[in-house]
Amino acid sequence: MSRPPGPPELPEAVATRRSRWRMQVVWLVPLVAVLIGGWLAVKAILEQGPTVTISFETGEGLDAGKTKLKFKNVDIGVVKSVTLSGDHRNVVATAELSKDATGLLVDDTRFWVVRPRISGGTVSGIGTLISGSFIGMDVGRSPTPRRDYVGLESPPVFASGVPGREFILKGADMGSLDVGSPIFFRRLQVGQVTSYKLDDDGKGVTMHVFVNAPYDKYVQNDTRFWQASGIDVSLDATGVKVNTQSLVAILIGGLAFQAPDDAVDRPEADVRAEFTLFSDKTEAMKRHDTIIDNYVLNFKESVRGLTVGAPVDFLGIVVGEVSGIRTRFDPVTKQFSIPVDIKLYPERFTSRYASGVAGGRVVTDRRQLAKALLDRGLRAQLRTGNLLTGQLYVALDFFPNAPKAEMDWSVTPPSMPTVPGGLQSLQDSVTALVAKLNKIPFEGIGKDAQKTLADADALLKELRTEVMPQAHDTLAAAQTALNSANNALQPDSPLSQNTGDAMKELARTAAAFRTLADYLERHPEALIRGKLEDKK
């Protein structure tokens, strides 16, 4: 029998020594992964943007990992963490920005939380009601880089780069103004209030305002700013005047500015130039004189109705204003007087010739001017400027019959003589009349009148008892005589008939006389010779 075939013979393995530097293919995969990871890490580091910290008073609207940073409504970063500061007074938000935003982080860059707000008559941040709050950013102009900031609690009124100029206003109070209140120029809204603060001495406020281009060129060195809030109502000889800038100014307040009408060729004001904020347009547009002479007027009458700022009038022209009202007691005479301080502006005592050339002071020496005017009777007097309100003003007028007086230059300010006001003069006249009436002995006159009335009463009694009966008898006799005369004058009475016959005889006699007169006129010789017919 043949043997079955067996398995094939395998070759004998020969052992060889492994090389130290030989790499297995399987290790290429992790190596490539490491290289890719390293490249990604380096790329991430190279593309990583800056990290900034922003401090806020509250964390309202901030959410780590969700709240974004936006510049011109473009996402440039996200808040990574929100923590409390070391003193627990503020909230510190740490945000990572994109690398492209590195150049935006300078010293005067500003951050604020954008949320719904109503301020200064404007509404902002309405879109955040749906999308949520975010941190807004405004880029500054400083070349110095910065990484930690203090955020604004309210958004800035205007963004950097907006054409225009900023100015500073100093006033007595804020009125109804607020950040964002509008600024008007000839009733056009041209700017807004950006910020305000109380002065260090507490006597006023300082406001920063921004006027947009191209209207900022109308802010000149002599421009006047005033509060245009609410409604300005005035009453004068022409009637009632109501002035206001707009409905917005009535509701939330506002400012207005304008240069005086006589201002020509005035240069534009510099950036951040300071101006005075006046309470109203009338006060702002007053003429502001550079030369001021101070005087004091001593009145001995009531100054009720006279206020600081009341005009000083000279022949209908305002040449000054009241600057102070005080009281003074004279221990010698034991009397009170009211010193009223006034400011006179000599520039208003000017001469203008027909050619239009303006002059200066009337005289350069004010003592010489004062003496010349006082010699002509110049005096100060209180007069009523408004019958409805009772407001007074100081009038400088000429009173030729006023007693001689001189300016008292020994005091500072010098004292100018005065005369009582029209009402005071009337009161003095009434007082003098009452004094004269008091000197009349009305009591003695009354006693004499009573005695006279008693005598008259006695006389009336005597008339009634004695005279009246006799007068009645006399009247009765007169009536009887009149009746007899009436009967005698009747047509059928004997007296009437006899009177008729007598009248007829007188008529015949008169006719005979006329015949005789005619004959004698024809024959005048008959007076001597007689009648010719008789001689025949």
Coordinates of C-alpha atoms in Angstrom, one line a residue:
M1 CA 0.0 0.0 0.0
S2 CA 1.2 3.5 -0.8
R3 CA 1.3 6.1 2.0
P4 CA -1.0 9.1 1.7
P5 CA 0.6 12.4 0.8
G6 CA 1.5 14.6 3.9
P7 CA 1.4 18.4 4.3
P8 CA 3.8 20.4 2.2
E9 CA 7.0 21.4 3.9
L10 CA 7.2 25.0 5.1
P11 CA 10.4 27.0 4.5
E12 CA 12.4 27.6 7.6
A13 CA 12.2 31.1 8.9
V14 CA 15.4 33.0 9.2
A15 CA 15.5 35.6 11.9
T16 CA 16.8 39.1 11.0
R17 CA 17.6 42.1 13.2
R18 CA 15.0 45.0 13.2
S19 CA 16.1 48.5 12.3
R20 CA 16.0 51.1 15.1
W21 CA 14.7 53.9 12.8
R22 CA 12.1 52.1 11.0
M23 CA 8.6 53.6 11.5
Q24 CA 5.4 51.7 11.3
V25 CA 2.8 53.1 8.9
V26 CA 0.2 53.0 11.7
W27 CA 1.9 55.9 13.5
L28 CA 1.4 58.3 10.6
V29 CA -2.2 58.9 11.5
P30 CA -1.6 60.3 15.0
L31 CA 1.3 62.2 13.7
V32 CA -0.8 63.9 11.1
A33 CA -3.5 64.6 13.7
V34 CA -0.9 66.3 16.0
L35 CA 0.4 68.4 13.2
I36 CA -3.1 69.5 12.2
G37 CA -4.0 70.2 15.8
G38 CA -0.9 72.3 16.3
W39 CA -1.5 74.2 13.2
L40 CA -5.1 74.9 14.3
A41 CA -3.8 76.0 17.7
V42 CA -1.3 78.3 16.2
K43 CA -3.8 79.7 13.8
A44 CA -6.3 80.2 16.6
I45 CA -3.6 82.0 18.6
L46 CA -2.7 84.1 15.6
E47 CA -6.3 85.0 14.8
Q48 CA -7.4 85.5 18.5
G49 CA -8.6 89.1 19.1
P50 CA -8.0 91.3 22.1
T51 CA -9.7 90.8 25.5
V52 CA -11.2 93.9 27.2
T53 CA -12.8 94.5 30.6
I54 CA -15.7 96.9 30.9
S55 CA -17.0 98.1 34.3
F56 CA -20.7 98.9 34.7
E57 CA -22.7 100.0 37.7
T58 CA -25.2 97.1 37.1
G59 CA -25.3 93.9 35.2
E60 CA -28.7 94.5 33.7
G61 CA -28.7 93.2 30.1
L62 CA -25.4 91.4 30.4
D63 CA -25.3 87.6 29.9
A64 CA -22.0 85.7 29.6
G65 CA -21.7 83.9 26.3
K66 CA -24.7 85.6 24.8
T67 CA -24.4 89.4 25.0
K68 CA -22.6 90.7 22.0
L69 CA -20.5 93.7 21.3
K70 CA -21.5 95.7 18.2
F71 CA -20.0 98.6 16.4
K72 CA -22.2 100.2 13.8
N73 CA -24.6 97.3 14.2
V74 CA -21.8 94.8 13.3
D75 CA -20.8 92.0 15.7
I76 CA -17.2 92.4 16.8
G77 CA -17.1 90.4 20.0
V78 CA -19.0 88.6 22.8
V79 CA -19.1 88.8 26.6
K80 CA -17.3 85.8 28.1
S81 CA -17.8 86.4 31.8
V82 CA -19.7 88.8 34.1
T83 CA -18.3 89.1 37.6
L84 CA -18.4 91.6 40.6
S85 CA -15.5 93.9 41.1
G86 CA -13.2 93.5 44.1
D87 CA -15.1 96.1 46.2
H88 CA -18.5 94.7 45.1
R89 CA -19.6 98.2 43.8
N90 CA -19.5 97.5 40.1
V91 CA -19.9 94.7 37.6
V92 CA -17.0 93.8 35.4
A93 CA -17.7 92.3 32.0
T94 CA -14.9 90.5 30.2
A95 CA -15.3 90.4 26.4
E96 CA -13.4 88.9 23.6
L97 CA -13.3 90.9 20.4
S98 CA -12.3 89.9 16.9
K99 CA -8.8 90.6 15.7
D100 CA -10.1 93.2 13.3
A101 CA -11.3 95.3 16.3
T102 CA -7.9 95.7 17.8
G103 CA -7.4 99.1 16.2
L104 CA -10.7 100.3 17.7
L105 CA -9.5 99.9 21.3
V106 CA -8.0 103.4 22.1
D107 CA -8.1 105.5 25.2
D108 CA -11.3 107.5 24.4
T109 CA -13.3 104.6 23.0
R110 CA -16.7 104.4 24.8
F111 CA -18.9 101.4 25.7
W112 CA -22.5 101.3 26.9
V113 CA -25.4 98.8 27.2
V114 CA -28.0 99.3 24.5
R115 CA -31.4 98.7 26.0
P116 CA -34.8 100.5 25.5
R117 CA -34.6 104.1 26.7
I118 CA -36.7 107.2 26.5
S119 CA -34.7 110.4 27.1
G120 CA -34.7 113.9 25.9
G121 CA -37.8 113.3 23.7
T122 CA -36.1 110.5 21.8
V123 CA -36.7 106.7 22.0
S124 CA -33.8 104.3 21.4
G125 CA -33.1 100.6 21.7
I126 CA -36.5 99.4 20.7
G127 CA -35.0 96.6 18.7
T128 CA -33.5 95.1 21.8
L129 CA -37.0 94.1 23.0
I130 CA -36.7 91.2 20.5
S131 CA -33.0 90.6 20.0
G132 CA -31.9 91.3 23.6
S133 CA -29.5 93.9 25.0
F134 CA -26.0 94.3 23.6
I135 CA -23.0 96.5 24.3
G136 CA -22.6 99.4 21.9
M137 CA -19.3 100.9 21.0
D138 CA -18.1 104.3 19.8
V139 CA -14.5 104.6 18.6
G140 CA -12.4 107.5 19.9
R141 CA -9.6 109.4 18.2
S142 CA -6.8 108.9 20.7
P143 CA -3.6 107.1 19.5
T144 CA -3.1 105.4 22.9
P145 CA -4.3 101.8 23.1
R146 CA -6.3 100.6 26.1
R147 CA -7.9 97.4 27.4
D148 CA -9.9 98.3 30.4
Y149 CA -12.8 100.7 30.3
V150 CA -15.6 102.2 32.4
G151 CA -18.9 101.9 30.6
L152 CA -21.4 104.7 30.1
E153 CA -24.7 104.3 31.9
S154 CA -26.5 106.1 29.1
P155 CA -25.6 106.1 25.4
P156 CA -23.8 109.2 24.0
V157 CA -26.0 111.7 22.3
F158 CA -23.9 111.8 19.1
A159 CA -21.2 109.4 17.8
S160 CA -17.7 110.4 17.1
G161 CA -17.0 111.5 13.6
V162 CA -20.3 113.3 13.3
P163 CA -19.6 116.7 11.6
G164 CA -20.1 119.6 14.0
R165 CA -18.7 121.4 17.0
E166 CA -19.1 121.2 20.7
F167 CA -19.6 124.3 22.9
I168 CA -19.8 125.0 26.6
L169 CA -22.7 126.9 28.2
K170 CA -22.7 128.3 31.8
G171 CA -26.1 129.2 33.3
A172 CA -27.8 129.8 36.7
D173 CA -29.9 126.6 36.5
M174 CA -30.9 123.7 34.2
G175 CA -34.5 124.7 33.8
S176 CA -36.3 121.8 32.1
L177 CA -33.3 120.7 30.1
D178 CA -31.9 117.2 30.0
V179 CA -29.3 115.2 28.0
G180 CA -30.6 115.1 24.5
S181 CA -32.7 118.3 24.7
P182 CA -32.8 119.9 21.3
I183 CA -31.1 123.1 20.2
F184 CA -32.8 125.4 17.8
F185 CA -31.6 128.1 15.4
R186 CA -34.4 130.1 13.9
R187 CA -36.8 127.4 14.9
L188 CA -34.7 124.7 13.1
Q189 CA -33.4 121.8 15.3
V190 CA -29.6 121.9 14.8
G191 CA -28.1 120.2 17.8
Q192 CA -28.6 118.8 21.3
V193 CA -27.4 118.9 24.9
T194 CA -24.7 116.2 25.4
S195 CA -24.0 116.5 29.2
Y196 CA -24.2 118.7 32.2
K197 CA -22.9 119.1 35.7
L198 CA -23.2 121.3 38.8
D199 CA -20.4 123.8 39.2
D200 CA -18.0 123.2 42.1
D201 CA -19.2 126.3 44.0
G202 CA -22.9 125.2 43.6
K203 CA -23.9 128.6 42.1
G204 CA -24.5 127.4 38.5
V205 CA -24.4 124.6 36.0
T206 CA -22.2 123.9 33.1
M207 CA -23.6 122.2 30.0
H208 CA -21.9 120.7 26.9
V209 CA -23.8 121.1 23.7
F210 CA -23.2 119.9 20.2
V211 CA -24.3 121.8 17.1
N212 CA -24.3 119.8 13.9
A213 CA -22.7 121.0 10.7
P214 CA -23.3 123.1 8.7
Y215 CA -25.2 125.0 11.3
D216 CA -22.2 125.2 13.6
K217 CA -20.8 128.0 11.5
Y218 CA -23.6 130.3 12.7
V219 CA -22.2 130.1 16.3
Q220 CA -20.1 133.2 16.4
N221 CA -18.2 134.9 19.2
D222 CA -21.1 137.2 19.9
T223 CA -23.8 134.5 19.7
R224 CA -26.4 134.4 22.5
F225 CA -27.8 131.2 23.9
W226 CA -31.1 131.1 25.9
Q227 CA -33.6 128.7 27.3
A228 CA -36.4 128.1 24.9
S229 CA -38.5 125.9 27.2
G230 CA -42.2 126.3 27.6
I231 CA -44.2 129.4 26.4
D232 CA -43.0 133.0 26.7
V233 CA -46.0 135.3 27.1
S234 CA -45.5 139.1 27.2
L235 CA -47.9 142.0 27.4
D236 CA -46.9 145.4 26.1
A237 CA -48.4 148.4 24.3
T238 CA -48.9 146.3 21.1
G239 CA -50.9 143.6 22.8
V240 CA -50.2 140.1 24.0
K241 CA -47.3 138.2 22.4
V242 CA -46.7 134.4 22.7
N243 CA -43.3 133.0 21.7
T244 CA -42.2 129.4 21.5
Q245 CA -39.8 127.4 19.5
S246 CA -41.7 124.2 18.9
L247 CA -44.0 121.7 20.5
V248 CA -41.0 119.6 21.5
A249 CA -39.5 122.6 23.3
I250 CA -42.8 123.1 25.2
L251 CA -42.9 119.5 26.4
I252 CA -39.3 118.6 27.1
G253 CA -37.4 122.0 27.0
G254 CA -34.8 123.2 24.6
L255 CA -32.2 125.8 23.8
A256 CA -32.0 128.4 21.1
F257 CA -29.2 130.7 19.8
Q258 CA -28.8 133.6 17.6
A259 CA -26.4 136.4 17.0
P260 CA -27.5 140.1 17.5
D261 CA -28.9 141.7 14.3
D262 CA -26.2 144.3 14.3
A263 CA -23.4 141.7 14.5
V264 CA -21.5 141.7 11.1
D265 CA -18.3 140.1 10.0
R266 CA -18.0 138.2 13.3
P267 CA -15.6 135.2 13.3
E268 CA -16.9 131.7 14.1
A269 CA -16.5 130.5 17.7
D270 CA -13.8 128.0 18.5
V271 CA -14.5 124.5 19.5
R272 CA -15.5 124.2 23.1
A273 CA -15.9 128.0 23.4
E274 CA -17.8 129.1 26.5
F275 CA -21.0 131.1 26.3
T276 CA -23.5 132.4 28.9
L277 CA -26.9 130.8 29.0
F278 CA -29.6 133.3 29.5
S279 CA -33.1 132.7 30.9
D280 CA -35.0 134.0 27.9
K281 CA -34.5 135.7 24.5
T282 CA -35.2 139.2 25.8
E283 CA -32.5 138.9 28.3
A284 CA -30.1 137.3 25.9
M285 CA -30.6 139.9 23.1
K286 CA -30.1 142.9 25.4
R287 CA -27.2 145.1 24.4
H288 CA -24.2 144.1 26.4
D289 CA -22.1 147.2 27.0
T290 CA -18.5 147.2 27.9
I291 CA -18.4 150.5 29.9
I292 CA -20.5 150.6 33.0
D293 CA -20.9 153.5 35.5
N294 CA -22.4 152.7 38.9
Y295 CA -24.6 155.1 40.8
V296 CA -26.9 155.0 43.8
L297 CA -30.4 156.6 44.1
N298 CA -31.8 157.2 47.6
F299 CA -35.6 157.1 47.7
K300 CA -37.8 157.7 50.7
E301 CA -40.9 156.3 49.2
S302 CA -42.1 152.7 48.7
V303 CA -40.3 150.8 45.9
R304 CA -42.8 148.0 45.8
G305 CA -42.9 146.9 42.1
L306 CA -39.3 147.7 41.5
T307 CA -37.1 144.7 40.8
V308 CA -33.5 144.0 40.1
G309 CA -33.0 144.3 36.3
A310 CA -35.7 147.0 35.9
P311 CA -34.8 149.5 33.2
V312 CA -33.4 152.9 33.8
D313 CA -35.0 155.2 31.2
F314 CA -33.7 158.5 29.9
L315 CA -36.3 160.4 27.7
G316 CA -37.7 157.1 26.5
I317 CA -34.4 155.4 25.9
V318 CA -33.1 152.6 28.1
V319 CA -29.6 153.6 29.3
G320 CA -29.2 151.3 32.3
E321 CA -30.7 148.9 34.7
V322 CA -31.3 148.4 38.4
S323 CA -28.6 146.3 40.0
G324 CA -29.5 146.2 43.6
I325 CA -32.2 147.3 46.1
R326 CA -31.4 147.8 49.8
T327 CA -32.5 149.6 53.0
R328 CA -30.6 152.1 55.1
F329 CA -31.3 153.5 58.6
D330 CA -30.0 157.0 59.5
P331 CA -29.3 157.0 63.3
V332 CA -29.3 160.8 63.3
T333 CA -32.6 161.5 61.7
K334 CA -34.1 158.2 62.8
Q335 CA -35.4 157.7 59.2
F336 CA -35.3 154.9 56.7
S337 CA -34.3 155.3 53.1
I338 CA -34.1 152.9 50.1
P339 CA -30.8 153.0 48.3
V340 CA -31.2 151.7 44.7
D341 CA -28.1 150.8 42.9
I342 CA -28.1 151.3 39.1
K343 CA -25.8 150.7 36.2
L344 CA -25.5 153.3 33.5
Y345 CA -24.0 152.6 30.1
P346 CA -22.2 155.7 28.8
E347 CA -21.9 154.1 25.3
R348 CA -25.6 154.7 24.9
F349 CA -25.1 158.5 25.4
T350 CA -23.6 158.7 21.9
S351 CA -24.1 161.0 19.0
R352 CA -24.7 159.9 15.4
Y353 CA -24.3 162.4 12.7
A354 CA -26.3 162.4 9.4
S355 CA -23.3 160.8 7.6
G356 CA -23.8 157.8 9.8
V357 CA -20.4 158.1 11.7
A358 CA -20.9 156.9 15.2
G359 CA -19.5 159.0 18.0
G360 CA -18.3 158.1 21.5
R361 CA -19.3 159.6 24.9
V362 CA -21.1 162.9 24.9
V363 CA -18.3 164.1 27.2
T364 CA -15.3 162.2 28.4
D365 CA -15.5 163.5 32.0
R366 CA -18.7 162.1 33.6
R367 CA -18.5 164.6 36.4
Q368 CA -18.7 167.4 33.9
L369 CA -21.7 165.7 32.2
A370 CA -23.4 165.1 35.5
K371 CA -23.0 168.8 36.6
A372 CA -24.3 170.0 33.3
L373 CA -27.4 167.8 33.5
L374 CA -28.1 168.4 37.1
D375 CA -28.0 172.2 36.6
R376 CA -30.8 171.7 34.0
G377 CA -32.9 169.8 36.6
L378 CA -32.0 166.2 35.8
R379 CA -33.4 163.9 38.6
A380 CA -34.2 160.3 39.1
Q381 CA -37.9 159.3 39.7
L382 CA -39.8 156.1 40.1
R383 CA -42.6 155.6 37.6
T384 CA -45.1 153.0 36.8
G385 CA -44.3 150.9 33.8
N386 CA -47.3 148.6 33.7
L387 CA -50.7 149.5 35.3
L388 CA -51.8 145.8 35.3
T389 CA -48.7 144.4 37.2
G390 CA -47.7 147.6 39.0
Q391 CA -44.1 147.2 37.9
L392 CA -41.9 150.3 38.4
Y393 CA -38.9 151.6 36.5
V394 CA -36.4 154.4 37.1
A395 CA -36.8 157.4 34.9
L396 CA -34.1 160.1 34.4
D397 CA -35.9 163.3 33.4
F398 CA -35.6 167.0 33.7
F399 CA -37.5 168.9 36.5
P400 CA -36.7 172.6 36.1
N401 CA -38.5 173.6 39.3
A402 CA -36.7 171.0 41.4
P403 CA -34.5 172.3 44.2
K404 CA -30.8 172.8 43.4
A405 CA -28.8 169.6 44.0
E406 CA -25.4 168.3 43.3
M407 CA -23.9 164.8 42.8
D408 CA -22.3 163.4 45.9
W409 CA -19.0 162.1 44.7
S410 CA -17.7 161.5 48.2
V411 CA -19.4 158.0 48.4
T412 CA -18.8 155.0 46.2
P413 CA -20.8 154.6 44.1
P414 CA -21.7 158.3 43.8
S415 CA -25.2 159.3 44.9
M416 CA -27.6 160.9 42.3
P417 CA -30.4 163.2 43.5
T418 CA -34.0 162.1 43.2
V419 CA -37.5 163.5 43.3
P420 CA -40.7 161.8 44.5
G421 CA -42.7 159.8 42.0
G422 CA -46.0 161.0 40.6
L423 CA -48.1 158.9 42.9
Q424 CA -45.9 160.0 45.9
S425 CA -46.3 163.7 44.9
L426 CA -50.0 163.2 44.8
Q427 CA -49.9 161.5 48.2
D428 CA -47.8 164.4 49.6
S429 CA -50.3 166.9 48.2
V430 CA -53.2 165.1 49.7
T431 CA -51.3 164.9 53.0
A432 CA -50.7 168.6 52.9
L433 CA -54.3 169.3 52.1
V434 CA -55.4 167.1 55.0
A435 CA -53.0 169.0 57.3
K436 CA -54.5 172.3 56.2
L437 CA -58.0 170.9 56.7
N438 CA -57.0 169.8 60.2
K439 CA -56.1 173.4 61.1
I440 CA -59.7 174.6 60.3
P441 CA -61.7 174.9 63.6
F442 CA -64.6 172.7 62.5
E443 CA -65.8 172.3 66.1
G444 CA -66.2 176.1 66.6
I445 CA -67.8 176.4 63.2
G446 CA -70.2 173.7 64.1
K447 CA -71.1 175.4 67.4
D448 CA -71.7 178.7 65.5
A449 CA -73.8 176.9 62.9
Q450 CA -75.8 175.3 65.7
K451 CA -76.4 178.7 67.2
T452 CA -77.3 180.2 63.8
L453 CA -79.8 177.3 63.3
A454 CA -81.3 178.0 66.7
D455 CA -81.8 181.7 65.9
A456 CA -83.3 180.8 62.6
D457 CA -85.7 178.4 64.3
A458 CA -86.7 181.2 66.7
L459 CA -87.2 183.6 63.8
L460 CA -89.4 181.0 62.0
K461 CA -91.5 180.6 65.1
E462 CA -91.9 184.4 65.3
L463 CA -92.8 184.5 61.6
R464 CA -95.4 181.8 62.1
T465 CA -97.0 183.4 65.2
E466 CA -96.9 187.2 64.4
V467 CA -95.9 187.9 60.8
M468 CA -97.9 185.3 59.1
P469 CA -101.4 186.5 60.4
Q470 CA -100.6 190.1 59.4
A471 CA -99.4 189.0 56.0
H472 CA -102.6 187.0 55.5
D473 CA -104.7 190.2 56.3
T474 CA -102.6 192.2 53.9
L475 CA -103.0 189.7 51.2
A476 CA -106.8 189.7 51.7
A477 CA -106.9 193.5 51.5
A478 CA -104.9 193.4 48.3
Q479 CA -107.2 190.8 46.9
T480 CA -110.2 193.1 47.7
A481 CA -108.4 196.1 46.0
L482 CA -107.7 194.0 42.9
N483 CA -111.4 192.9 42.7
S484 CA -112.5 196.6 43.0
A485 CA -110.1 197.6 40.2
N486 CA -111.3 194.8 38.1
N487 CA -114.9 195.9 38.5
A488 CA -114.0 199.4 37.7
L489 CA -112.3 198.4 34.5
Q490 CA -115.4 196.5 33.2
P491 CA -116.7 197.9 29.7
D492 CA -120.1 198.9 31.1
S493 CA -118.8 200.6 34.2
P494 CA -119.3 204.4 34.7
L495 CA -115.6 204.8 34.9
S496 CA -115.2 203.2 31.5
Q497 CA -117.9 205.4 29.9
N498 CA -116.5 208.6 31.4
T499 CA -113.1 207.6 30.3
G500 CA -114.4 207.1 26.7
D501 CA -116.1 210.6 26.7
A502 CA -112.9 212.1 28.0
M503 CA -110.9 210.5 25.2
K504 CA -113.3 211.8 22.6
E505 CA -112.9 215.3 24.0
L506 CA -109.2 215.0 23.9
A507 CA -109.4 213.8 20.3
R508 CA -111.5 216.9 19.3
T509 CA -109.1 219.1 21.2
A510 CA -106.1 217.6 19.4
A511 CA -107.8 218.1 16.0
A512 CA -108.4 221.8 16.9
F513 CA -104.8 222.2 17.8
R514 CA -103.7 220.6 14.5
T515 CA -106.0 223.1 12.6
L516 CA -104.5 226.0 14.5
A517 CA -101.0 224.8 13.9
D518 CA -101.6 224.5 10.1
Y519 CA -103.0 228.0 10.0
L520 CA -100.1 229.5 11.9
E521 CA -97.8 227.7 9.6
R522 CA -99.4 229.4 6.6
H523 CA -100.0 232.8 8.4
P524 CA -97.3 233.2 11.0
E525 CA -98.0 236.9 11.1
A526 CA -101.4 236.1 12.6
L527 CA -99.7 235.9 16.0
I528 CA -99.2 239.6 15.8
R529 CA -101.9 241.0 13.6
G530 CA -104.6 238.5 14.3
K531 CA -106.9 236.8 11.9
L532 CA -107.5 238.7 8.8
E533 CA -111.2 237.8 8.4
D534 CA -111.9 239.2 11.8
K535 CA -110.4 242.6 10.8
K536 CA -112.8 243.0 7.8

